[in-house]
Amino acid sequence: MKNNKGNIVVKKLNDYFIRYFFGLEGDEDLLLSFINAIMIDSNFATFVSVEIINPFNLSEKANNKESIVDLKAVTEDGTIVIIEIQTYSTKNFFERTLYYWSKNYSSTLKKGEDYPGLKPVISINLIDDILFDKSDKRMHTCYLLKEKNSNKILTDHIQLHYVEIPKFDENANIKKELKNWILFLKSNKEEDMSQLLKEDTIFEKAMKKYNYFTDNKDLLNEYDKREAYLFYQSSLMRGSRKDGFEEGIKEGIKDEKYSIAKSLKASGLDNQFISKHTGLSIEEIHKL
């Protein structure tokens, strides 16, 4: 996609882009700034440093699995932070995030260590969809383990953060630090970027990194593949929400399947993959 000036524009909420943007070694300051923005918005203490556990490699290929943990990092005190980006909410989404939290929590205990060796795990979930009631205007919510009546927190080892991107606007009830980061991730408008440069110098580096991505043909190629796959998944989800998943597949409009298949084919995905995930025959795909 290009803007009015002919410059390439990418969706920053694409999980492949997020992996590149926050997960590249040497750019930990960007990740730290974002994590601290989440902490500040929840009135928690911020961190001094962060180390990326699963760093992005410039030769990394877009992963076509439906769901992956996009980023995993550890802070100076051993706290694990996992960040995921989702373009739409899936069935049992909350159970899924709790499952990933529990896997990471158990992994902090090394063999032979006792329970005091366990470290807190913070799960940050960015989702370009509505998770909770639309009447609840809060775009960032944080869930902790508390006693039902006294509201006393049992432990600080669990934090589940959900950021519903569609609820963002200029009047969003979030603190400035997080508002700036969501604006950066959501917008490509020049006036918004100019405003961010006035707010925090970290966005000068952020924009340079974004421009590097849009100038790199290999990164853009992988991005396009991932966008096509996410478009396909989103189309299936729209069908399942309307008619039920199985019925949505069976009674889906043929033209939409062809449109999805064309996008997948243009992104370089093989015909077997396209056939498996659209229901079209190999012969039909060859004709596209």
PDB file of C-alpha atoms in Angstrom:
ATOM      1  CA  MET A   1       0.000   0.000   0.000  1.00  0.00           C
ATOM      2  CA  LYS A   2       1.183   3.536  -0.801  1.00  0.00           C
ATOM      3  CA  ASN A   3       0.107   6.916   0.534  1.00  0.00           C
ATOM      4  CA  ASN A   4      -0.727   9.996  -1.533  1.00  0.00           C
ATOM      5  CA  LYS A   5       2.962  10.788  -1.922  1.00  0.00           C
ATOM      6  CA  GLY A   6       3.762   7.351  -3.289  1.00  0.00           C
ATOM      7  CA  ASN A   7       5.511   6.158  -0.128  1.00  0.00           C
ATOM      8  CA  ILE A   8       4.995   2.568   1.005  1.00  0.00           C
ATOM      9  CA  VAL A   9       2.787   2.282   4.089  1.00  0.00           C
ATOM     10  CA  VAL A  10       2.544  -0.839   6.244  1.00  0.00           C
ATOM     11  CA  LYS A  11       0.186  -1.766   9.051  1.00  0.00           C
ATOM     12  CA  LYS A  12       2.225  -1.514  12.229  1.00  0.00           C
ATOM     13  CA  LEU A  13      -0.205  -3.850  13.996  1.00  0.00           C
ATOM     14  CA  ASN A  14       0.905  -6.712  11.749  1.00  0.00           C
ATOM     15  CA  ASP A  15       2.536  -9.254  14.099  1.00  0.00           C
ATOM     16  CA  TYR A  16       5.523  -9.746  11.773  1.00  0.00           C
ATOM     17  CA  PHE A  17       6.198  -5.991  11.900  1.00  0.00           C
ATOM     18  CA  ILE A  18       5.817  -6.000  15.700  1.00  0.00           C
ATOM     19  CA  ARG A  19       8.375  -8.816  15.935  1.00  0.00           C
ATOM     20  CA  TYR A  20      10.792  -6.756  13.844  1.00  0.00           C
ATOM     21  CA  PHE A  21      10.082  -3.443  15.550  1.00  0.00           C
ATOM     22  CA  PHE A  22      10.265  -4.457  19.205  1.00  0.00           C
ATOM     23  CA  GLY A  23      12.297  -7.661  18.941  1.00  0.00           C
ATOM     24  CA  LEU A  24      15.526  -6.647  17.209  1.00  0.00           C
ATOM     25  CA  GLU A  25      18.631  -6.768  19.397  1.00  0.00           C
ATOM     26  CA  GLY A  26      20.176  -3.347  19.860  1.00  0.00           C
ATOM     27  CA  ASP A  27      16.781  -1.636  19.981  1.00  0.00           C
ATOM     28  CA  GLU A  28      15.804  -2.683  23.492  1.00  0.00           C
ATOM     29  CA  ASP A  29      15.126   0.959  24.359  1.00  0.00           C
ATOM     30  CA  LEU A  30      12.036   0.900  22.115  1.00  0.00           C
ATOM     31  CA  LEU A  31      10.697  -2.215  23.809  1.00  0.00           C
ATOM     32  CA  LEU A  32      11.479  -0.861  27.279  1.00  0.00           C
ATOM     33  CA  SER A  33       9.674   2.393  26.513  1.00  0.00           C
ATOM     34  CA  PHE A  34       6.557   0.527  25.399  1.00  0.00           C
ATOM     35  CA  ILE A  35       6.544  -1.864  28.374  1.00  0.00           C
ATOM     36  CA  ASN A  36       6.983   1.034  30.784  1.00  0.00           C
ATOM     37  CA  ALA A  37       4.099   2.870  29.117  1.00  0.00           C
ATOM     38  CA  ILE A  38       1.893  -0.120  29.972  1.00  0.00           C
ATOM     39  CA  MET A  39       3.212  -0.134  33.546  1.00  0.00           C
ATOM     40  CA  ILE A  40       2.692   3.601  33.999  1.00  0.00           C
ATOM     41  CA  ASP A  41      -0.877   3.370  32.741  1.00  0.00           C
ATOM     42  CA  SER A  42      -1.570   0.693  35.385  1.00  0.00           C
ATOM     43  CA  ASN A  43       0.215   2.643  38.154  1.00  0.00           C
ATOM     44  CA  PHE A  44       2.918  -0.017  38.501  1.00  0.00           C
ATOM     45  CA  ALA A  45       6.647   0.520  38.963  1.00  0.00           C
ATOM     46  CA  THR A  46       8.626   0.844  35.731  1.00  0.00           C
ATOM     47  CA  PHE A  47      11.707  -1.138  34.702  1.00  0.00           C
ATOM     48  CA  VAL A  48      15.299  -0.017  34.162  1.00  0.00           C
ATOM     49  CA  SER A  49      16.359  -2.478  31.490  1.00  0.00           C
ATOM     50  CA  VAL A  50      15.043  -5.333  29.367  1.00  0.00           C
ATOM     51  CA  GLU A  51      16.668  -8.220  27.497  1.00  0.00           C
ATOM     52  CA  ILE A  52      14.954  -9.837  24.510  1.00  0.00           C
ATOM     53  CA  ILE A  53      14.786 -13.610  24.959  1.00  0.00           C
ATOM     54  CA  ASN A  54      13.598 -14.480  21.436  1.00  0.00           C
ATOM     55  CA  PRO A  55      15.223 -11.756  19.281  1.00  0.00           C
ATOM     56  CA  PHE A  56      14.136 -11.092  15.717  1.00  0.00           C
ATOM     57  CA  ASN A  57      16.609 -11.883  12.944  1.00  0.00           C
ATOM     58  CA  LEU A  58      16.570  -9.834   9.743  1.00  0.00           C
ATOM     59  CA  SER A  59      16.491 -13.089   7.772  1.00  0.00           C
ATOM     60  CA  GLU A  60      13.485 -14.347   9.756  1.00  0.00           C
ATOM     61  CA  LYS A  61      10.548 -15.567   7.684  1.00  0.00           C
ATOM     62  CA  ALA A  62       6.908 -14.767   8.369  1.00  0.00           C
ATOM     63  CA  ASN A  63       5.367 -17.567  10.381  1.00  0.00           C
ATOM     64  CA  ASN A  64       2.077 -18.809   8.959  1.00  0.00           C
ATOM     65  CA  LYS A  65       0.836 -20.333  12.213  1.00  0.00           C
ATOM     66  CA  GLU A  66      -2.410 -18.817  13.408  1.00  0.00           C
ATOM     67  CA  SER A  67      -1.032 -17.832  16.804  1.00  0.00           C
ATOM     68  CA  ILE A  68       2.461 -17.280  18.125  1.00  0.00           C
ATOM     69  CA  VAL A  69       3.998 -15.497  21.078  1.00  0.00           C
ATOM     70  CA  ASP A  70       5.396 -12.478  19.279  1.00  0.00           C
ATOM     71  CA  LEU A  71       7.879 -11.270  21.877  1.00  0.00           C
ATOM     72  CA  LYS A  72       9.413 -12.522  25.084  1.00  0.00           C
ATOM     73  CA  ALA A  73      11.749 -10.471  27.271  1.00  0.00           C
ATOM     74  CA  VAL A  74      13.174 -10.389  30.785  1.00  0.00           C
ATOM     75  CA  THR A  75      13.702  -7.307  32.948  1.00  0.00           C
ATOM     76  CA  GLU A  76      16.555  -6.517  35.316  1.00  0.00           C
ATOM     77  CA  ASP A  77      14.772  -8.191  38.263  1.00  0.00           C
ATOM     78  CA  GLY A  78      13.948 -11.379  36.350  1.00  0.00           C
ATOM     79  CA  THR A  79      10.352 -10.497  35.494  1.00  0.00           C
ATOM     80  CA  ILE A  80       9.231 -12.147  32.252  1.00  0.00           C
ATOM     81  CA  VAL A  81       7.244 -10.008  29.798  1.00  0.00           C
ATOM     82  CA  ILE A  82       5.396 -11.605  26.891  1.00  0.00           C
ATOM     83  CA  ILE A  83       3.766  -9.451  24.215  1.00  0.00           C
ATOM     84  CA  GLU A  84       1.258 -10.697  21.656  1.00  0.00           C
ATOM     85  CA  ILE A  85      -0.535  -8.904  18.855  1.00  0.00           C
ATOM     86  CA  GLN A  86      -3.814 -10.231  17.476  1.00  0.00           C
ATOM     87  CA  THR A  87      -5.864  -8.802  14.612  1.00  0.00           C
ATOM     88  CA  TYR A  88      -9.077 -10.377  15.904  1.00  0.00           C
ATOM     89  CA  SER A  89     -10.336 -12.183  18.993  1.00  0.00           C
ATOM     90  CA  THR A  90     -10.504 -15.968  18.711  1.00  0.00           C
ATOM     91  CA  LYS A  91     -12.631 -18.444  20.590  1.00  0.00           C
ATOM     92  CA  ASN A  92     -11.347 -18.990  24.141  1.00  0.00           C
ATOM     93  CA  PHE A  93      -8.992 -16.024  23.746  1.00  0.00           C
ATOM     94  CA  PHE A  94      -8.744 -15.432  27.496  1.00  0.00           C
ATOM     95  CA  GLU A  95      -8.017 -19.089  28.225  1.00  0.00           C
ATOM     96  CA  ARG A  96      -5.332 -18.936  25.563  1.00  0.00           C
ATOM     97  CA  THR A  97      -3.587 -15.946  27.143  1.00  0.00           C
ATOM     98  CA  LEU A  98      -3.772 -17.592  30.568  1.00  0.00           C
ATOM     99  CA  TYR A  99      -2.292 -20.774  29.097  1.00  0.00           C
ATOM    100  CA  TYR A 100       0.686 -18.881  27.630  1.00  0.00           C
ATOM    101  CA  TRP A 101       1.127 -17.043  30.914  1.00  0.00           C
ATOM    102  CA  SER A 102       1.205 -20.342  32.847  1.00  0.00           C
ATOM    103  CA  LYS A 103       3.706 -21.920  30.445  1.00  0.00           C
ATOM    104  CA  ASN A 104       6.059 -18.998  30.860  1.00  0.00           C
ATOM    105  CA  TYR A 105       5.518 -18.872  34.617  1.00  0.00           C
ATOM    106  CA  SER A 106       6.451 -22.532  35.105  1.00  0.00           C
ATOM    107  CA  SER A 107       9.494 -22.092  32.862  1.00  0.00           C
ATOM    108  CA  THR A 108      10.994 -19.509  35.260  1.00  0.00           C
ATOM    109  CA  LEU A 109      11.624 -22.268  37.815  1.00  0.00           C
ATOM    110  CA  LYS A 110      14.874 -23.976  36.935  1.00  0.00           C
ATOM    111  CA  LYS A 111      15.418 -27.673  37.596  1.00  0.00           C
ATOM    112  CA  GLY A 112      16.294 -28.270  41.227  1.00  0.00           C
ATOM    113  CA  GLU A 113      15.006 -24.872  42.382  1.00  0.00           C
ATOM    114  CA  ASP A 114      12.250 -24.436  44.944  1.00  0.00           C
ATOM    115  CA  TYR A 115       9.129 -22.296  44.499  1.00  0.00           C
ATOM    116  CA  PRO A 116      10.826 -19.054  45.639  1.00  0.00           C
ATOM    117  CA  GLY A 117      12.698 -19.244  42.337  1.00  0.00           C
ATOM    118  CA  LEU A 118       9.517 -18.432  40.420  1.00  0.00           C
ATOM    119  CA  LYS A 119       9.444 -14.983  38.822  1.00  0.00           C
ATOM    120  CA  PRO A 120       6.513 -12.705  37.881  1.00  0.00           C
ATOM    121  CA  VAL A 121       5.176 -12.966  34.341  1.00  0.00           C
ATOM    122  CA  ILE A 122       3.491 -10.011  32.645  1.00  0.00           C
ATOM    123  CA  SER A 123       1.298 -10.790  29.647  1.00  0.00           C
ATOM    124  CA  ILE A 124       0.589  -7.831  27.326  1.00  0.00           C
ATOM    125  CA  ASN A 125      -2.007  -8.485  24.634  1.00  0.00           C
ATOM    126  CA  LEU A 126      -2.533  -5.932  21.870  1.00  0.00           C
ATOM    127  CA  ILE A 127      -5.673  -6.748  19.926  1.00  0.00           C
ATOM    128  CA  ASP A 128      -7.204  -4.942  16.982  1.00  0.00           C
ATOM    129  CA  ASP A 129     -10.682  -6.019  18.020  1.00  0.00           C
ATOM    130  CA  ILE A 130     -13.258  -5.507  20.775  1.00  0.00           C
ATOM    131  CA  LEU A 131     -12.871  -8.015  23.607  1.00  0.00           C
ATOM    132  CA  PHE A 132     -15.195  -6.573  26.211  1.00  0.00           C
ATOM    133  CA  ASP A 133     -18.506  -4.721  26.151  1.00  0.00           C
ATOM    134  CA  LYS A 134     -18.409  -1.759  23.762  1.00  0.00           C
ATOM    135  CA  SER A 135     -20.059   0.344  26.452  1.00  0.00           C
ATOM    136  CA  ASP A 136     -16.875  -0.045  28.515  1.00  0.00           C
ATOM    137  CA  LYS A 137     -14.744   2.696  26.981  1.00  0.00           C
ATOM    138  CA  ARG A 138     -11.533   1.605  28.705  1.00  0.00           C
ATOM    139  CA  MET A 139      -9.078   0.446  26.080  1.00  0.00           C
ATOM    140  CA  HIS A 140      -6.451  -0.856  28.527  1.00  0.00           C
ATOM    141  CA  THR A 141      -7.481  -3.246  31.273  1.00  0.00           C
ATOM    142  CA  CYS A 142      -5.294  -5.245  33.645  1.00  0.00           C
ATOM    143  CA  TYR A 143      -6.324  -8.405  35.491  1.00  0.00           C
ATOM    144  CA  LEU A 144      -4.704  -9.552  38.719  1.00  0.00           C
ATOM    145  CA  LEU A 145      -5.298 -12.368  41.228  1.00  0.00           C
ATOM    146  CA  LYS A 146      -7.343 -10.844  44.058  1.00  0.00           C
ATOM    147  CA  GLU A 147      -9.494 -11.887  47.022  1.00  0.00           C
ATOM    148  CA  LYS A 148     -13.159 -11.563  46.090  1.00  0.00           C
ATOM    149  CA  ASN A 149     -14.406  -9.396  48.987  1.00  0.00           C
ATOM    150  CA  SER A 150     -11.390  -7.503  50.282  1.00  0.00           C
ATOM    151  CA  ASN A 151      -9.893  -6.885  46.823  1.00  0.00           C
ATOM    152  CA  LYS A 152      -6.492  -7.739  48.314  1.00  0.00           C
ATOM    153  CA  ILE A 153      -3.922  -8.861  45.737  1.00  0.00           C
ATOM    154  CA  LEU A 154      -2.719 -12.391  46.461  1.00  0.00           C
ATOM    155  CA  THR A 155       0.498 -12.110  44.432  1.00  0.00           C
ATOM    156  CA  ASP A 156       2.187  -9.770  41.989  1.00  0.00           C
ATOM    157  CA  HIS A 157       3.311 -12.726  39.867  1.00  0.00           C
ATOM    158  CA  ILE A 158       0.410 -12.459  37.445  1.00  0.00           C
ATOM    159  CA  GLN A 159      -0.551  -9.496  35.283  1.00  0.00           C
ATOM    160  CA  LEU A 160      -2.778  -9.928  32.237  1.00  0.00           C
ATOM    161  CA  HIS A 161      -3.009  -6.733  30.185  1.00  0.00           C
ATOM    162  CA  TYR A 162      -5.480  -6.309  27.315  1.00  0.00           C
ATOM    163  CA  VAL A 163      -5.291  -3.294  24.989  1.00  0.00           C
ATOM    164  CA  GLU A 164      -8.292  -3.001  22.644  1.00  0.00           C
ATOM    165  CA  ILE A 165      -6.974  -0.867  19.784  1.00  0.00           C
ATOM    166  CA  PRO A 166     -10.404   0.009  18.240  1.00  0.00           C
ATOM    167  CA  LYS A 167     -11.332   1.841  21.449  1.00  0.00           C
ATOM    168  CA  PHE A 168      -8.511   4.339  20.933  1.00  0.00           C
ATOM    169  CA  ASP A 169      -9.267   7.974  20.227  1.00  0.00           C
ATOM    170  CA  GLU A 170      -7.934  11.345  21.336  1.00  0.00           C
ATOM    171  CA  ASN A 171     -10.068  11.153  24.473  1.00  0.00           C
ATOM    172  CA  ALA A 172      -9.047   7.611  25.400  1.00  0.00           C
ATOM    173  CA  ASN A 173      -8.770   7.223  29.161  1.00  0.00           C
ATOM    174  CA  ILE A 174      -5.111   6.231  29.150  1.00  0.00           C
ATOM    175  CA  LYS A 175      -1.979   8.042  30.260  1.00  0.00           C
ATOM    176  CA  LYS A 176       0.153  10.040  27.865  1.00  0.00           C
ATOM    177  CA  GLU A 177       2.971   7.492  27.545  1.00  0.00           C
ATOM    178  CA  LEU A 178       0.678   4.699  26.391  1.00  0.00           C
ATOM    179  CA  LYS A 179      -1.442   7.046  24.282  1.00  0.00           C
ATOM    180  CA  ASN A 180       1.674   8.072  22.360  1.00  0.00           C
ATOM    181  CA  TRP A 181       2.658   4.487  21.632  1.00  0.00           C
ATOM    182  CA  ILE A 182      -0.824   3.445  20.522  1.00  0.00           C
ATOM    183  CA  LEU A 183      -0.994   6.483  18.260  1.00  0.00           C
ATOM    184  CA  PHE A 184       2.322   5.484  16.693  1.00  0.00           C
ATOM    185  CA  LEU A 185       1.177   1.900  16.130  1.00  0.00           C
ATOM    186  CA  LYS A 186      -2.255   2.874  14.820  1.00  0.00           C
ATOM    187  CA  SER A 187      -1.485   5.882  12.629  1.00  0.00           C
ATOM    188  CA  ASN A 188       0.732   6.728   9.669  1.00  0.00           C
ATOM    189  CA  LYS A 189      -0.438  10.330   9.356  1.00  0.00           C
ATOM    190  CA  GLU A 190       2.378  12.876   9.087  1.00  0.00           C
ATOM    191  CA  GLU A 191       0.694  15.255  11.531  1.00  0.00           C
ATOM    192  CA  ASP A 192       0.474  12.491  14.150  1.00  0.00           C
ATOM    193  CA  MET A 193       4.123  11.563  13.688  1.00  0.00           C
ATOM    194  CA  SER A 194       5.167  15.212  13.972  1.00  0.00           C
ATOM    195  CA  GLN A 195       3.251  15.484  17.228  1.00  0.00           C
ATOM    196  CA  LEU A 196       4.935  12.359  18.611  1.00  0.00           C
ATOM    197  CA  LEU A 197       8.380  13.798  17.844  1.00  0.00           C
ATOM    198  CA  LYS A 198       7.505  16.743  20.074  1.00  0.00           C
ATOM    199  CA  GLU A 199       6.298  14.432  22.848  1.00  0.00           C
ATOM    200  CA  ASP A 200       9.276  12.062  23.179  1.00  0.00           C
ATOM    201  CA  THR A 201      12.638  11.710  21.428  1.00  0.00           C
ATOM    202  CA  ILE A 202      12.195   7.893  21.376  1.00  0.00           C
ATOM    203  CA  PHE A 203       9.895   8.331  18.383  1.00  0.00           C
ATOM    204  CA  GLU A 204      12.715   9.727  16.257  1.00  0.00           C
ATOM    205  CA  LYS A 205      14.359   6.317  16.465  1.00  0.00           C
ATOM    206  CA  ALA A 206      10.982   4.607  16.082  1.00  0.00           C
ATOM    207  CA  MET A 207      10.287   6.374  12.796  1.00  0.00           C
ATOM    208  CA  LYS A 208      13.753   5.652  11.425  1.00  0.00           C
ATOM    209  CA  LYS A 209      13.225   1.983  12.158  1.00  0.00           C
ATOM    210  CA  TYR A 210       9.817   2.042  10.487  1.00  0.00           C
ATOM    211  CA  ASN A 211      11.333   3.691   7.385  1.00  0.00           C
ATOM    212  CA  TYR A 212      14.059   1.044   7.230  1.00  0.00           C
ATOM    213  CA  PHE A 213      11.361  -1.633   7.160  1.00  0.00           C
ATOM    214  CA  THR A 214       9.442   0.030   4.318  1.00  0.00           C
ATOM    215  CA  ASP A 215      12.677   0.367   2.297  1.00  0.00           C
ATOM    216  CA  ASN A 216      13.682  -3.286   2.726  1.00  0.00           C
ATOM    217  CA  LYS A 217      12.276  -5.512  -0.047  1.00  0.00           C
ATOM    218  CA  ASP A 218      12.933  -8.769   1.833  1.00  0.00           C
ATOM    219  CA  LEU A 219      11.118  -7.564   4.957  1.00  0.00           C
ATOM    220  CA  LEU A 220       8.236  -6.221   2.867  1.00  0.00           C
ATOM    221  CA  ASN A 221       7.910  -9.531   1.036  1.00  0.00           C
ATOM    222  CA  GLU A 222       7.539 -11.435   4.311  1.00  0.00           C
ATOM    223  CA  TYR A 223       5.181  -8.760   5.602  1.00  0.00           C
ATOM    224  CA  ASP A 224       2.967  -9.170   2.519  1.00  0.00           C
ATOM    225  CA  LYS A 225       2.813 -12.941   3.034  1.00  0.00           C
ATOM    226  CA  ARG A 226       1.760 -12.467   6.630  1.00  0.00           C
ATOM    227  CA  GLU A 227      -0.840  -9.848   5.698  1.00  0.00           C
ATOM    228  CA  ALA A 228      -2.379 -12.216   3.162  1.00  0.00           C
ATOM    229  CA  TYR A 229      -2.558 -14.995   5.739  1.00  0.00           C
ATOM    230  CA  LEU A 230      -4.085 -12.689   8.372  1.00  0.00           C
ATOM    231  CA  PHE A 231      -6.606 -11.444   5.812  1.00  0.00           C
ATOM    232  CA  TYR A 232      -7.594 -15.031   5.133  1.00  0.00           C
ATOM    233  CA  GLN A 233      -7.953 -15.844   8.847  1.00  0.00           C
ATOM    234  CA  SER A 234      -9.973 -12.700   9.451  1.00  0.00           C
ATOM    235  CA  SER A 235     -12.318 -13.592   6.579  1.00  0.00           C
ATOM    236  CA  LEU A 236     -12.926 -17.026   8.078  1.00  0.00           C
ATOM    237  CA  MET A 237     -13.596 -15.447  11.458  1.00  0.00           C
ATOM    238  CA  ARG A 238     -16.155 -13.057   9.959  1.00  0.00           C
ATOM    239  CA  GLY A 239     -17.919 -16.056   8.444  1.00  0.00           C
ATOM    240  CA  SER A 240     -17.860 -18.015  11.696  1.00  0.00           C
ATOM    241  CA  ARG A 241     -19.267 -15.117  13.678  1.00  0.00           C
ATOM    242  CA  LYS A 242     -22.169 -14.789  11.276  1.00  0.00           C
ATOM    243  CA  ASP A 243     -23.207 -18.369  10.690  1.00  0.00           C
ATOM    244  CA  GLY A 244     -21.081 -20.571  12.941  1.00  0.00           C
ATOM    245  CA  PHE A 245     -17.623 -21.726  11.864  1.00  0.00           C
ATOM    246  CA  GLU A 246     -18.533 -24.896   9.967  1.00  0.00           C
ATOM    247  CA  GLU A 247     -21.603 -23.392   8.324  1.00  0.00           C
ATOM    248  CA  GLY A 248     -19.652 -20.247   7.493  1.00  0.00           C
ATOM    249  CA  ILE A 249     -17.171 -22.356   5.524  1.00  0.00           C
ATOM    250  CA  LYS A 250     -19.846 -24.412   3.763  1.00  0.00           C
ATOM    251  CA  GLU A 251     -22.083 -21.485   2.880  1.00  0.00           C
ATOM    252  CA  GLY A 252     -19.356 -18.922   2.311  1.00  0.00           C
ATOM    253  CA  ILE A 253     -19.586 -16.800  -0.812  1.00  0.00           C
ATOM    254  CA  LYS A 254     -17.502 -18.258  -3.658  1.00  0.00           C
ATOM    255  CA  ASP A 255     -16.272 -14.850  -4.771  1.00  0.00           C
ATOM    256  CA  GLU A 256     -14.744 -14.200  -1.355  1.00  0.00           C
ATOM    257  CA  LYS A 257     -12.839 -17.490  -1.526  1.00  0.00           C
ATOM    258  CA  TYR A 258     -11.440 -16.495  -4.915  1.00  0.00           C
ATOM    259  CA  SER A 259     -10.458 -13.085  -3.551  1.00  0.00           C
ATOM    260  CA  ILE A 260      -8.662 -14.671  -0.601  1.00  0.00           C
ATOM    261  CA  ALA A 261      -6.918 -17.195  -2.851  1.00  0.00           C
ATOM    262  CA  LYS A 262      -5.708 -14.438  -5.193  1.00  0.00           C
ATOM    263  CA  SER A 263      -4.209 -12.517  -2.255  1.00  0.00           C
ATOM    264  CA  LEU A 264      -2.477 -15.616  -0.927  1.00  0.00           C
ATOM    265  CA  LYS A 265      -1.141 -16.542  -4.365  1.00  0.00           C
ATOM    266  CA  ALA A 266       0.160 -13.016  -4.968  1.00  0.00           C
ATOM    267  CA  SER A 267       2.077 -13.258  -1.711  1.00  0.00           C
ATOM    268  CA  GLY A 268       3.968 -16.325  -2.908  1.00  0.00           C
ATOM    269  CA  LEU A 269       2.204 -19.015  -0.877  1.00  0.00           C
ATOM    270  CA  ASP A 270       2.092 -22.420  -2.577  1.00  0.00           C
ATOM    271  CA  ASN A 271      -1.049 -23.797  -4.205  1.00  0.00           C
ATOM    272  CA  GLN A 272      -1.321 -26.723  -1.790  1.00  0.00           C
ATOM    273  CA  PHE A 273      -1.494 -24.330   1.173  1.00  0.00           C
ATOM    274  CA  ILE A 274      -4.055 -22.130  -0.591  1.00  0.00           C
ATOM    275  CA  SER A 275      -6.189 -25.125  -1.556  1.00  0.00           C
ATOM    276  CA  LYS A 276      -6.128 -26.503   1.989  1.00  0.00           C
ATOM    277  CA  HIS A 277      -7.234 -23.226   3.546  1.00  0.00           C
ATOM    278  CA  THR A 278      -9.790 -22.020   0.991  1.00  0.00           C
ATOM    279  CA  GLY A 279     -11.384 -25.248  -0.189  1.00  0.00           C
ATOM    280  CA  LEU A 280     -10.638 -24.404  -3.821  1.00  0.00           C
ATOM    281  CA  SER A 281      -9.151 -27.080  -6.042  1.00  0.00           C
ATOM    282  CA  ILE A 282      -5.587 -26.890  -7.396  1.00  0.00           C
ATOM    283  CA  GLU A 283      -7.073 -26.450 -10.878  1.00  0.00           C
ATOM    284  CA  GLU A 284      -9.166 -23.475  -9.766  1.00  0.00           C
ATOM    285  CA  ILE A 285      -6.129 -21.868  -8.159  1.00  0.00           C
ATOM    286  CA  HIS A 286      -4.021 -22.370 -11.307  1.00  0.00           C
ATOM    287  CA  LYS A 287      -6.563 -20.334 -13.265  1.00  0.00           C
ATOM    288  CA  LEU A 288      -6.367 -17.328 -10.950  1.00  0.00           C
TER     289      LEU A 288
END
